[in-house]
């Protein structure tokens, strides 16, 4: 009586599909933060929590709306974006180049490796005063502190990526007598690309950390400045807006780098 | 096993070479002459002899199979022949084919001596099938359009038409091995070195690829050195089968089957012929001595 093909068609029916296990889990992971926001809102309105520290989410969104209208939000965000963008490129490009050179040439590695090992453990924000001393309190010092933070992670991962290319690929190159340039462009570089992108992702994470910290103390604008000055003037809603924006910044950069990874490393797509 | 065995083999091989050289109507010229080849590895400070005196003449245009228990030095031998490793001692002489016409665009750059087809997955995951197959041609400086034109029939020959733009991760294991076979043939080397290329594939895929390999080889008649641990594969494919002994790696015997199984060959004709069982028995008798009494060998084969 029962027909299997009909059964199978039924299984793909939209309702069954929506409530299949993975979709239910997805739904739950959307609901849980929403529920928290709702609880927060209720608690704030009922004065169960101290609204001086935890203003209602609707208040935060209202403040955000005002800040968007006055342009205050965009001014600070764009300043931070430019700093991250320039600083990131300043760190990533030489990081990739030096990392590739270290991976390919023993001599370069012998010279650079001890310098990297010796200075990497220093928390990058700790050298901000030194950098401000050298580059002044202007924009340059922000670029430089981000670049310094980014270069390490990109360089270390790139060098490791080249060093960890599977021997078989180098053997193939050798067997077909590929020249030095082709070994680089067709084997070493694409082989190291996944690790390079990993380095870029880690570098971006640190860049966000460092820029906010740098703007706390040494800036008159930026998302970090927004958060810090809101605290100083006790505009708590504004502070939450700053936190929200920095979280969005983190999301956006992660998505951007994932897209980059998807486009330039098609063989790692799942 | 006595120590005199390899030296007896040695003399026999040299005698064979001398005879062949003296006869003006020698039927087959020597393509690769190997003399006293040794390879010693240091494993945790202790020397391990992977190859202990190999003397061997591989003829031009023959399909030469090497069988032996795992760890007897088959891969080591191929890697040395490919120039990927250097021997500890001994000599390898390769006679090059007649220089091909320079007007032939396929050989506008120097024709390569050998191409190796590896046991493990060896095609570049970041290149599509076409660029993988064209890798050797690119290394020879052949311009892009030209090498794509050369590569096209080889992609077709291994049954990958329609997959030229696919990336390796979109292909099955058997298809990937086809790519590496096409890569080797497209580069038109004088010698093909194949290291258990089908060992990781399922039985049906293996049969299909063996059939195709026989067909392509019978068309091109390149000198092939083919390593396998499968007796049946060795019989089906080869002109001669070299059985090796392990620890240290030596030649046990070379069995000529070129005249036993006529060409063009079909896998099923070879396997159903009465001589097949006979040759199988001979090779197995030689190999059994190596495996029995070495339980670690049995285990490594199971793995
Ligand atoms: N790079 C290496 N370093 C040390 N020992 C090796 C190396 N390559 C192979 N060997 C040893 O040489 C012997 C022969 O290895 P191999 O040629 O791979 O055998 P087969 O291909 O016949 O299975 C083995 O004992 C193996 O452990
Ligand atoms: Mg092997």
PDB file of C-alpha atoms in Angstrom, chain A residues 167 171, chain B residues 37-53 71-81 84-89 195 244 247-249:
ATOM      1  CA  UNK A 167      56.347  17.078   0.223  1.00  0.00           C
ATOM      2  CA  UNK A 171      58.360  16.322  -5.545  1.00  0.00           C
TER       3      UNK A 171
ATOM      4  CA  UNK B  37      72.697   0.507  -6.996  1.00  0.00           C
ATOM      5  CA  UNK B  38      72.595   0.921  -3.226  1.00  0.00           C
ATOM      6  CA  UNK B  39      70.549   3.132  -0.987  1.00  0.00           C
ATOM      7  CA  UNK B  40      71.164   3.394   2.726  1.00  0.00           C
ATOM      8  CA  UNK B  41      68.883   5.389   5.012  1.00  0.00           C
ATOM      9  CA  UNK B  42      69.722   6.386   8.548  1.00  0.00           C
ATOM     10  CA  UNK B  43      66.736   5.543  10.742  1.00  0.00           C
ATOM     11  CA  UNK B  44      67.249   6.842  14.282  1.00  0.00           C
ATOM     12  CA  UNK B  45      71.006   6.783  13.738  1.00  0.00           C
ATOM     13  CA  UNK B  46      70.961   3.159  12.558  1.00  0.00           C
ATOM     14  CA  UNK B  47      71.706   2.424   8.912  1.00  0.00           C
ATOM     15  CA  UNK B  48      68.944   0.702   6.955  1.00  0.00           C
ATOM     16  CA  UNK B  49      69.740  -0.744   3.548  1.00  0.00           C
ATOM     17  CA  UNK B  50      66.717  -0.093   1.389  1.00  0.00           C
ATOM     18  CA  UNK B  51      68.502  -1.252  -1.755  1.00  0.00           C
ATOM     19  CA  UNK B  52      71.548  -3.507  -1.532  1.00  0.00           C
ATOM     20  CA  UNK B  53      73.064  -3.871  -4.951  1.00  0.00           C
ATOM     21  CA  UNK B  71      59.384  -2.124   2.459  1.00  0.00           C
ATOM     22  CA  UNK B  72      61.616  -3.911  -0.042  1.00  0.00           C
ATOM     23  CA  UNK B  73      62.649  -0.645  -1.654  1.00  0.00           C
ATOM     24  CA  UNK B  74      60.323  -0.369  -4.655  1.00  0.00           C
ATOM     25  CA  UNK B  75      59.472   3.286  -4.056  1.00  0.00           C
ATOM     26  CA  UNK B  76      63.091   4.040  -3.237  1.00  0.00           C
ATOM     27  CA  UNK B  77      64.176   2.548  -6.571  1.00  0.00           C
ATOM     28  CA  UNK B  78      61.635   4.606  -8.523  1.00  0.00           C
ATOM     29  CA  UNK B  79      62.495   7.829  -6.690  1.00  0.00           C
ATOM     30  CA  UNK B  80      66.155   7.362  -7.525  1.00  0.00           C
ATOM     31  CA  UNK B  81      65.314   6.635 -11.173  1.00  0.00           C
ATOM     32  CA  UNK B  84      64.006  12.741  -6.635  1.00  0.00           C
ATOM     33  CA  UNK B  85      66.498  10.949  -4.384  1.00  0.00           C
ATOM     34  CA  UNK B  86      70.177  10.192  -4.836  1.00  0.00           C
ATOM     35  CA  UNK B  87      71.686   6.764  -4.436  1.00  0.00           C
ATOM     36  CA  UNK B  88      74.309   5.907  -1.818  1.00  0.00           C
ATOM     37  CA  UNK B  89      76.338   4.025  -4.414  1.00  0.00           C
ATOM     38  CA  UNK B 195      54.425   3.728  -8.162  1.00  0.00           C
ATOM     39  CA  UNK B 244      62.290  -8.311  -5.188  1.00  0.00           C
ATOM     40  CA  UNK B 247      65.620  -6.290   3.920  1.00  0.00           C
ATOM     41  CA  UNK B 248      67.840  -5.601   2.215  1.00  0.00           C
ATOM     42  CA  UNK B 249      66.116  -4.928  -1.100  1.00  0.00           C
TER      43      UNK B 249
END
